[in-house]
mmCIF file of C-alpha atoms in Angstrom:
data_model
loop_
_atom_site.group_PDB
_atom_site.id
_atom_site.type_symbol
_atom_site.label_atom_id
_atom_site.label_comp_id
_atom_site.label_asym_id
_atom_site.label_seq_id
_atom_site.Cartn_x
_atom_site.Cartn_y
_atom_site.Cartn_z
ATOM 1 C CA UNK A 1 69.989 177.026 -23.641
ATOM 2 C CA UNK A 2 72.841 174.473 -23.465
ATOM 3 C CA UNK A 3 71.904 171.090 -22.278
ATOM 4 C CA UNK A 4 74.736 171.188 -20.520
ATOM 5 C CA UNK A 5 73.656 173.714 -18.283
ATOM 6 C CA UNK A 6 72.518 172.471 -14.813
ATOM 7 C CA UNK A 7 69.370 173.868 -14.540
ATOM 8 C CA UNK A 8 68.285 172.125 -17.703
ATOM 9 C CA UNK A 9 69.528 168.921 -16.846
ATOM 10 C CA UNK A 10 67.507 168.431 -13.825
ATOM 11 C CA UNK A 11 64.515 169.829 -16.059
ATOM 12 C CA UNK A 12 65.432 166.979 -18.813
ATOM 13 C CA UNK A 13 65.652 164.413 -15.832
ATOM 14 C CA UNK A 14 62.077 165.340 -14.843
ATOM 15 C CA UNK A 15 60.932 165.282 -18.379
ATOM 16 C CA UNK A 16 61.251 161.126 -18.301
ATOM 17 C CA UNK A 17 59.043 160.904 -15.217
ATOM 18 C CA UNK A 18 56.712 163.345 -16.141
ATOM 19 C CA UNK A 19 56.122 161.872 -19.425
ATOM 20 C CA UNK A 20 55.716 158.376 -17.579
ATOM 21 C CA UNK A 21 53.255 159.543 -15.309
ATOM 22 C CA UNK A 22 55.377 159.635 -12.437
ATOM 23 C CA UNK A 23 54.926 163.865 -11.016
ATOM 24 C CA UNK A 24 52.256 164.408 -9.060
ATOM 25 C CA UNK A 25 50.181 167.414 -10.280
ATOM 26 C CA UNK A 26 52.145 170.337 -8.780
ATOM 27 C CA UNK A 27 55.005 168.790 -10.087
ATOM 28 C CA UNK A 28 54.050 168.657 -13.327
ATOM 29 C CA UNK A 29 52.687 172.081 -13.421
ATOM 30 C CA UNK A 30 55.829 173.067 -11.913
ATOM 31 C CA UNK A 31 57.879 171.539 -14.795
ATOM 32 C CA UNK A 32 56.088 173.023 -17.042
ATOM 33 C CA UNK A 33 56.446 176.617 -15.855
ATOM 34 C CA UNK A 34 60.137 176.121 -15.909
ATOM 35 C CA UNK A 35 59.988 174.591 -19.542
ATOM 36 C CA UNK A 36 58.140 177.749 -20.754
ATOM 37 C CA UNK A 37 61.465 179.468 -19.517
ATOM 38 C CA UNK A 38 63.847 177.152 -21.106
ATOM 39 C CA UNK A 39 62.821 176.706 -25.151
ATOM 40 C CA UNK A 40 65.697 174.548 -25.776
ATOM 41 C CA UNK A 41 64.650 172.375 -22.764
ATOM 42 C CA UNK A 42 60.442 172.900 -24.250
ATOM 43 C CA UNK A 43 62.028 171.364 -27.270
ATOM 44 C CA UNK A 44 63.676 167.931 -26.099
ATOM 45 C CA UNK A 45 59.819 167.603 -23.648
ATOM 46 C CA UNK A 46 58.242 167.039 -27.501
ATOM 47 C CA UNK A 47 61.153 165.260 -28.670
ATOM 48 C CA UNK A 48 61.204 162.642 -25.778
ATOM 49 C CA UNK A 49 57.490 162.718 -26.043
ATOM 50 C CA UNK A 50 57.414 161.571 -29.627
ATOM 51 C CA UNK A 51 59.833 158.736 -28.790
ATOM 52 C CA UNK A 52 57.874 157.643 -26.096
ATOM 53 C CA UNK A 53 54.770 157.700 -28.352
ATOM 54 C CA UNK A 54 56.624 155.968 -31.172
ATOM 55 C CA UNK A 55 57.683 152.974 -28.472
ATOM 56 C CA UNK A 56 54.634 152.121 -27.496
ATOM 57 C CA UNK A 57 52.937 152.372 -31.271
ATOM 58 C CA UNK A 58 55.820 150.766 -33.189
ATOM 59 C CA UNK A 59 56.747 147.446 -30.676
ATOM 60 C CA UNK A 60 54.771 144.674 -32.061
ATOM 61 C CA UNK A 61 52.456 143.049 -30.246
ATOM 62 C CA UNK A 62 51.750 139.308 -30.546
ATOM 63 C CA UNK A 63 48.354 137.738 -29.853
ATOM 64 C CA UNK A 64 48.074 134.275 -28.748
ATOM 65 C CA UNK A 65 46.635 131.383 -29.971
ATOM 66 C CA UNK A 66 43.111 130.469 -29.028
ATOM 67 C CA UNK A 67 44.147 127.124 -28.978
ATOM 68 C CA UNK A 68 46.261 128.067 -26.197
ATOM 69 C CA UNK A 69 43.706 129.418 -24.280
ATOM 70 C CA UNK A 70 41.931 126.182 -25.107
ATOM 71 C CA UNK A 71 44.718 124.120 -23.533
ATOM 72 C CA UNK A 72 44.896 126.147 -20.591
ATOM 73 C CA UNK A 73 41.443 126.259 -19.368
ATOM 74 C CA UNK A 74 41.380 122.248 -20.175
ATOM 75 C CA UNK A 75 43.916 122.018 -17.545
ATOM 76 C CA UNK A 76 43.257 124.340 -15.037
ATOM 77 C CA UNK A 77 39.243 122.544 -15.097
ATOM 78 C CA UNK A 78 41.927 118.878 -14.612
ATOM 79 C CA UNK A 79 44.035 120.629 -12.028
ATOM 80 C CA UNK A 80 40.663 122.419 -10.312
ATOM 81 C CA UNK A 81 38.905 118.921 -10.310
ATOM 82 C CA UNK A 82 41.715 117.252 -8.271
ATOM 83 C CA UNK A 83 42.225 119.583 -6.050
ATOM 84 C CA UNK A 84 37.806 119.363 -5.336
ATOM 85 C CA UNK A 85 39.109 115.392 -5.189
ATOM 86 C CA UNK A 86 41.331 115.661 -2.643
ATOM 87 C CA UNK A 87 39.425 117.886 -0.153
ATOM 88 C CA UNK B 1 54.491 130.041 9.218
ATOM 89 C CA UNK B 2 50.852 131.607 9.117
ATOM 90 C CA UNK B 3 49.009 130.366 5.669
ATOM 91 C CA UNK B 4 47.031 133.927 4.863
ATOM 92 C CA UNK B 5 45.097 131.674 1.757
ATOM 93 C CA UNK B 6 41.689 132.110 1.648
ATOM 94 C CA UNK B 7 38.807 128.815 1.098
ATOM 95 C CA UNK B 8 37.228 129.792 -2.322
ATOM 96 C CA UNK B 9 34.688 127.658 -4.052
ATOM 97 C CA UNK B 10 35.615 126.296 -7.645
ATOM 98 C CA UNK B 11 32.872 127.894 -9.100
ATOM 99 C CA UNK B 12 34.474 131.056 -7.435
ATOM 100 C CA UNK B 13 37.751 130.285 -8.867
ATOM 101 C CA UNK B 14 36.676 129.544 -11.703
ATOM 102 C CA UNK B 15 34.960 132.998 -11.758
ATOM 103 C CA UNK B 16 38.130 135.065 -10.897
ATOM 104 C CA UNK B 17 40.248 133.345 -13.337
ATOM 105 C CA UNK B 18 38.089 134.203 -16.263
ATOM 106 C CA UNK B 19 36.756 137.998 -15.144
ATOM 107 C CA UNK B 20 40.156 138.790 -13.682
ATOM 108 C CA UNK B 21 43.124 136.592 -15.159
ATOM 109 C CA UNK B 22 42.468 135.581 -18.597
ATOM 110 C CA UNK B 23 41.450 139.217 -19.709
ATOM 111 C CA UNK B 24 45.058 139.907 -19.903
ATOM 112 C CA UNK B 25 46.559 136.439 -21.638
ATOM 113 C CA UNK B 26 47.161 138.886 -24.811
ATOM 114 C CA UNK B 27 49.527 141.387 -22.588
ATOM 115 C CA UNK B 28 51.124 137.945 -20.806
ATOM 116 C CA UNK B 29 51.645 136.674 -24.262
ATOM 117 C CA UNK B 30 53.608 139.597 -25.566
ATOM 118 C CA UNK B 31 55.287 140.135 -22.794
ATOM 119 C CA UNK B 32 56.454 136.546 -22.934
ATOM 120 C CA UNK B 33 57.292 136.673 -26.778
ATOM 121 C CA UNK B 34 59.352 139.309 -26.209
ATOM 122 C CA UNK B 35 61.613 137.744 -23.426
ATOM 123 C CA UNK B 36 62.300 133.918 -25.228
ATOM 124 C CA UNK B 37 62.131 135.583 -29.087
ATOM 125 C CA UNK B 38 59.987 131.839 -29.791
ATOM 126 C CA UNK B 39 56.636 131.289 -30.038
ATOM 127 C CA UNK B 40 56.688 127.814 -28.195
ATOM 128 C CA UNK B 41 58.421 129.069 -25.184
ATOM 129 C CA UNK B 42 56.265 131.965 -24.914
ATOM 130 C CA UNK B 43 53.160 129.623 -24.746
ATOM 131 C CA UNK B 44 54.325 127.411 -22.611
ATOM 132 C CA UNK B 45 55.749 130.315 -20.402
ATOM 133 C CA UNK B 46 52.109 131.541 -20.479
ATOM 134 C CA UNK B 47 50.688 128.326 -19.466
ATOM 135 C CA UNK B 48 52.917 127.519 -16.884
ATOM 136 C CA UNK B 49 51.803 131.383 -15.204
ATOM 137 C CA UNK B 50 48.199 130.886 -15.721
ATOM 138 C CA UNK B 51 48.748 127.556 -13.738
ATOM 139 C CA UNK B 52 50.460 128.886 -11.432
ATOM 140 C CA UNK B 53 48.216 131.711 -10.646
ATOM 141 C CA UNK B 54 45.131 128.940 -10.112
ATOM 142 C CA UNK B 55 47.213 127.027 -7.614
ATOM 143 C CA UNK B 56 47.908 130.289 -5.780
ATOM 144 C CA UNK B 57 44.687 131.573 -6.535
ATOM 145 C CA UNK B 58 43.468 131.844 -3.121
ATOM 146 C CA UNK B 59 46.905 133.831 -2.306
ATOM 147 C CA UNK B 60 45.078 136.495 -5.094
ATOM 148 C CA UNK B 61 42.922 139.341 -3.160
ATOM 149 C CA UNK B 62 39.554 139.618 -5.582
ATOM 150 C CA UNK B 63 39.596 143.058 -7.169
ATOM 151 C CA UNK B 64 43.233 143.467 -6.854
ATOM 152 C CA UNK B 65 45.413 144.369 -9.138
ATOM 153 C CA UNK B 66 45.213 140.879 -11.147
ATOM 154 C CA UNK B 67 47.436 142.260 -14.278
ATOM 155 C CA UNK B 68 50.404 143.091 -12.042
ATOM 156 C CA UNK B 69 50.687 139.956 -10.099
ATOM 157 C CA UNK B 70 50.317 137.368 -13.610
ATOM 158 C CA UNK B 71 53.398 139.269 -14.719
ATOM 159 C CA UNK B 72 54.816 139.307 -11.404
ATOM 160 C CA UNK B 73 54.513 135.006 -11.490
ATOM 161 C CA UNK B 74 55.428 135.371 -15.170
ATOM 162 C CA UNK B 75 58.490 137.198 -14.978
ATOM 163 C CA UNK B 76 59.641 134.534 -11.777
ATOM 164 C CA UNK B 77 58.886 131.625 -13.878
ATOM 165 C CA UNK B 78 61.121 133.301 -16.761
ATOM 166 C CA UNK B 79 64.150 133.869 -13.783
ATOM 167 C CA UNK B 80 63.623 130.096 -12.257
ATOM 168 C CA UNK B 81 62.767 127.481 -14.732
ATOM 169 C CA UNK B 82 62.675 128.920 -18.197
ATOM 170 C CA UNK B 83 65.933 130.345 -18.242
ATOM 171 C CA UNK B 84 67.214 126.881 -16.303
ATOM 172 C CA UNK B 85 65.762 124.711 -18.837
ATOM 173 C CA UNK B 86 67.464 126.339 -21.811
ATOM 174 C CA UNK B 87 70.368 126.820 -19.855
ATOM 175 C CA UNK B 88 70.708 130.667 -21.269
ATOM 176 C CA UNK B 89 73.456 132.802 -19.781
ATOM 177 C CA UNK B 90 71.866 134.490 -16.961
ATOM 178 C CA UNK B 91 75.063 137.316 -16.033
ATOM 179 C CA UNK B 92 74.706 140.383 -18.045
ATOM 180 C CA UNK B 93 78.008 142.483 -17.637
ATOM 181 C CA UNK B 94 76.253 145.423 -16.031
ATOM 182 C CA UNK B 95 79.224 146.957 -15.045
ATOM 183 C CA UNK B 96 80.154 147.691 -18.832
ATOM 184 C CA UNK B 97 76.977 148.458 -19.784
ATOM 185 C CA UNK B 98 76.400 151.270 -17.470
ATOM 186 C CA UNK B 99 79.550 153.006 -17.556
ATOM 187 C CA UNK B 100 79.220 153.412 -21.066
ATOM 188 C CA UNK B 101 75.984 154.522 -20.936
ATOM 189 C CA UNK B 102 76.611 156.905 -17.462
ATOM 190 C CA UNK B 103 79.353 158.782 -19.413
ATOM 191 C CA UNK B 104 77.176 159.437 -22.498
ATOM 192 C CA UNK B 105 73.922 159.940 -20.290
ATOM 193 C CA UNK B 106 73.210 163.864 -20.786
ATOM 194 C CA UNK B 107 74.232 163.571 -24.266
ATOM 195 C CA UNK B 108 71.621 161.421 -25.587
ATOM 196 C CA UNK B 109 68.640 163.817 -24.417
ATOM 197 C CA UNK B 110 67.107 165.650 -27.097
ATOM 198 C CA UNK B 111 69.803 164.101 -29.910
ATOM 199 C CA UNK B 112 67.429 162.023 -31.609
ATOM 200 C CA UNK B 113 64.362 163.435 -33.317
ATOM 201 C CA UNK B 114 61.842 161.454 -33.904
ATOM 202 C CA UNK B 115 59.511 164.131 -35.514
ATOM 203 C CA UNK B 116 61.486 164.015 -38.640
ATOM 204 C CA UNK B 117 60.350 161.661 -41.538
ATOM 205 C CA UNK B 118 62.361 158.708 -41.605
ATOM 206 C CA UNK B 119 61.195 157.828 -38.142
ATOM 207 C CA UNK B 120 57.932 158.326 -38.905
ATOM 208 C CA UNK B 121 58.711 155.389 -41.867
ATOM 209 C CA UNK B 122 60.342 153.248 -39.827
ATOM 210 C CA UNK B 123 58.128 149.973 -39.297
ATOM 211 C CA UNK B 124 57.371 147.902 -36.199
ATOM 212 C CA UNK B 125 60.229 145.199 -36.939
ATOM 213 C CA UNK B 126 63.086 147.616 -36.798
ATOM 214 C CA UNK B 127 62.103 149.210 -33.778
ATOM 215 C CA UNK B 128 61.622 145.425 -32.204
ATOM 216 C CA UNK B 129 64.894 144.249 -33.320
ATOM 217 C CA UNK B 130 66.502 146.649 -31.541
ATOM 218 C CA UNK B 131 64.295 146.018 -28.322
ATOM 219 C CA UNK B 132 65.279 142.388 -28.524
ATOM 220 C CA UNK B 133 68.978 143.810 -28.889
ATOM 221 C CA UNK B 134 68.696 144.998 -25.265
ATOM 222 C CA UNK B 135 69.558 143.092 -22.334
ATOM 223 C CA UNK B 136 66.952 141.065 -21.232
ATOM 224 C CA UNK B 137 66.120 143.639 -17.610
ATOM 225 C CA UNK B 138 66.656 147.059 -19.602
ATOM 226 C CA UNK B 139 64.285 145.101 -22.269
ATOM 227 C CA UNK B 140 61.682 143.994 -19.014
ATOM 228 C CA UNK B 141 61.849 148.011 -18.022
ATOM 229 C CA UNK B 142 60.757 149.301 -21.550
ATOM 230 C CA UNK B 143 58.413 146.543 -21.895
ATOM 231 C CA UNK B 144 56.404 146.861 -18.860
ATOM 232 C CA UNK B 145 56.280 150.814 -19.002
ATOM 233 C CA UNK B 146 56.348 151.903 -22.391
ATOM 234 C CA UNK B 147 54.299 148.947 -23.668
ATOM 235 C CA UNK B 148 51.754 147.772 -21.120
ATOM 236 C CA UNK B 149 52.103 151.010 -19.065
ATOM 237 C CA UNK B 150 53.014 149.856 -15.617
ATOM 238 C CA UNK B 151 53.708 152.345 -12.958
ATOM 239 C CA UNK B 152 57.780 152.516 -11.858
ATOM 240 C CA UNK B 153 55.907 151.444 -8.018
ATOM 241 C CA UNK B 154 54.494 148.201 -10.118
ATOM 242 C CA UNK B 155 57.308 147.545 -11.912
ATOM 243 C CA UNK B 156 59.281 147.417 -9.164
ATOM 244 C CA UNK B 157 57.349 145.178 -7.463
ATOM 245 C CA UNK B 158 56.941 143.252 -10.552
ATOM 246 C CA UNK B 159 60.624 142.671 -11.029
ATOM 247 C CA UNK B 160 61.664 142.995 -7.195
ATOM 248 C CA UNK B 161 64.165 145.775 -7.636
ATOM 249 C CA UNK B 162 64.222 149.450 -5.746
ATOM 250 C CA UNK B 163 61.870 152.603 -7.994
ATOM 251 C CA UNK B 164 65.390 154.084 -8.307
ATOM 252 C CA UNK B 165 66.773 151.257 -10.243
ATOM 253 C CA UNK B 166 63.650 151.380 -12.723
ATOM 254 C CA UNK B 167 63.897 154.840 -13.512
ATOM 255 C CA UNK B 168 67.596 154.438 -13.904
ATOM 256 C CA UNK B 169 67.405 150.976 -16.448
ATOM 257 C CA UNK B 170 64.649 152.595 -18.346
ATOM 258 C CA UNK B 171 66.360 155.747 -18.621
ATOM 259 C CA UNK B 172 69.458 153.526 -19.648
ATOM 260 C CA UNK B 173 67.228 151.005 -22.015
ATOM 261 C CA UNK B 174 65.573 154.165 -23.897
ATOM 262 C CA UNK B 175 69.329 155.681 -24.367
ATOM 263 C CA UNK B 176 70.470 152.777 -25.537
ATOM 264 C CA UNK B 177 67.203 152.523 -28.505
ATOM 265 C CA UNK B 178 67.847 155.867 -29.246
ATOM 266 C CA UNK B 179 71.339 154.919 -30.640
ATOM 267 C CA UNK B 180 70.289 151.521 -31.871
ATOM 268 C CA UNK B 181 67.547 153.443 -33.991
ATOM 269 C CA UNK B 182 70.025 156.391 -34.824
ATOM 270 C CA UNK B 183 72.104 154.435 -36.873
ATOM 271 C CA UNK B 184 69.378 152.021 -38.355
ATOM 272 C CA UNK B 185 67.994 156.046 -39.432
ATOM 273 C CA UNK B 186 71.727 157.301 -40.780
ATOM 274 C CA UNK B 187 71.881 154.131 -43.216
ATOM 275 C CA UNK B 188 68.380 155.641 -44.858
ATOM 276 C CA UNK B 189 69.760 159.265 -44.811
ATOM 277 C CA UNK B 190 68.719 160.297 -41.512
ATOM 278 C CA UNK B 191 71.425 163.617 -40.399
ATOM 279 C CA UNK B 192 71.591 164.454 -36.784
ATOM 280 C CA UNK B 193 71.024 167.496 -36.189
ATOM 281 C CA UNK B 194 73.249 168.156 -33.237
ATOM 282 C CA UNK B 195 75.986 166.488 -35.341
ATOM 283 C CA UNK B 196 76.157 168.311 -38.500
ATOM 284 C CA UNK B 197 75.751 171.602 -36.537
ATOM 285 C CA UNK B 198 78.826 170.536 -34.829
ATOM 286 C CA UNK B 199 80.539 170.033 -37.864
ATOM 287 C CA UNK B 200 79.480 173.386 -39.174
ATOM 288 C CA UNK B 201 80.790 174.788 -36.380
ATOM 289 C CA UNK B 202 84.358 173.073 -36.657
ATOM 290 C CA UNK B 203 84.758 173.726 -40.347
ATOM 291 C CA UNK B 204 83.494 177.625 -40.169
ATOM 292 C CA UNK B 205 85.250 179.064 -36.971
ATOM 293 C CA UNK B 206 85.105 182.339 -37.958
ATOM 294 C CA UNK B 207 81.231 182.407 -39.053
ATOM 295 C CA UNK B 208 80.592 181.532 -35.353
ATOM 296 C CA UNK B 209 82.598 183.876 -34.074
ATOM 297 C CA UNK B 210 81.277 186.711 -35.725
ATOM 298 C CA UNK B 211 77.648 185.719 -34.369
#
């Protein structure tokens, strides 16, 4: 199949928003149906899948400091007092 | 104007800020990390939103979707004061950015594949160099979907723009990765596929032909 071909586009196009979650059921069943029919298209589904999947694994993700947390519930009990103060 | 804020008791607030705020400081954190690349200014981004969200607490319905609306005040006090203070440029040339990426659009699907080894090498710092590459809303879009897993309805919301213009910044944002992480993959000996088939193709006319 050539990507370039029209029908596959619009399949690629719904690849993104099925892989995000964003078909409904019938949708998604849909899609899939048409990617049985299209192996080239089947292909690029576990291609973009695997870059999805290595997005989320690979970004790092930073933890804050407890002292942080510390700081904020120190304030927030300030703040939360004076606003009980001025009631 | 009609003031829809509830009366809540401190010990109430004080309740809803630790069951249903603070359980996602980690996720605010990140998020913030990734949009001011420094440590300081991501805490005190992160302080400033958890303040925020206790002065407006009573503005918060209980059992609502708590995560959203932190990154929702987050995001704003990025936009309005962060970006003010350090007086960073705030203009991206959009215009540039998406023609070039519009006219290479289709080409990118399927032209990158991850399955093969060198990808599966690659560590966490190259993949979030080239996220901090982006522009800062194609870097917001991959953030909130493809890292915390927002919905394109609560992203939207989130960062006050139309569904359509989600789907079309992370569609953008991933294209863009892909070619940010294709040649980080070429200088360790990554060949695309697509490529060298095309080059096959142009030095053996004849092979093709007779196919």
């Amino acid at each position: 199949m050539n990507p370039n071909d029209h029908t596959c586009t619009n399949l690629l196009r719904k690849v993104e928003l099925a892989l995000d979650g964003e078909l409904t059921h019938d949708e998604e069943k849909q899609l899939f149906n048409d990617l049985e029919q299209n192996p080239w298209c089947f292909d690029v589904y576990d291609i973009e899948k695997c870059f999805k999947q290595f997005l989320t694994e690979k970004i790092e993700r930073k933890r804050i400091d407890e002292s942080t947390i510390k700081c904020i519930r120190e304030r927030i009990q300030t703040e939360g007092e004076a606003i009980e103060g001025n009631r | 104007m009609a003031d829809n804020r509830k009366k809540l008791s401190k010990e109430k607030k004080q309740q809803i800020f630790e069951n249903e705020f603070l359980p996602h400081i980690d996720a605010l954190y990140n998020f913030a990390f990734h949009l001011t690349y420094n440590e300081v200014d991501a805490n005190d981004l992160v302080q400033e939103t958890y303040l925020k969200a206790f002065r407006f607490i009573e503005s918060y319905d209980e059992g609502t979707n708590a995560k959203a609306w932190l990154f929702k005040i987050l995001k704003n006090a990025f936009i309005n004061e962060y970006r003010k203070r350090v007086k960073q440029p705030t203009k991206v040339d959009y215009e540039e950015i998406i023609n070039y990426h519009e006219s290479e659009e289709e080409t990118h699907l399927g032209s990158l594949d991850l399955r093969q080894e060198v990808f599966q090498g690659m560590i966490g710092d190259e993949v979030t160099k080239s996220l901090n590459a982006l522009p800062v809303d194609f870097r917001t879009a991959v953030l909130l979907c493809d890292v915390e897993g927002f919905t394109y309805e609560e992203i939207a919301k989130i960062v006050d723009i139309p569904i359509g213009t989600v789907r079309s910044r992370l569609h953008r944002a991933r294209n863009m990765l892909k070619d940010m992480l294709k040649e980080y993959a070429q200088k360790r000996g990554y060949e695309d596929t697509e490529e060298s088939e095309s080059e096959q193709e142009n030095q053996n006319p004849k092979d093709n032909e007779s196919e």
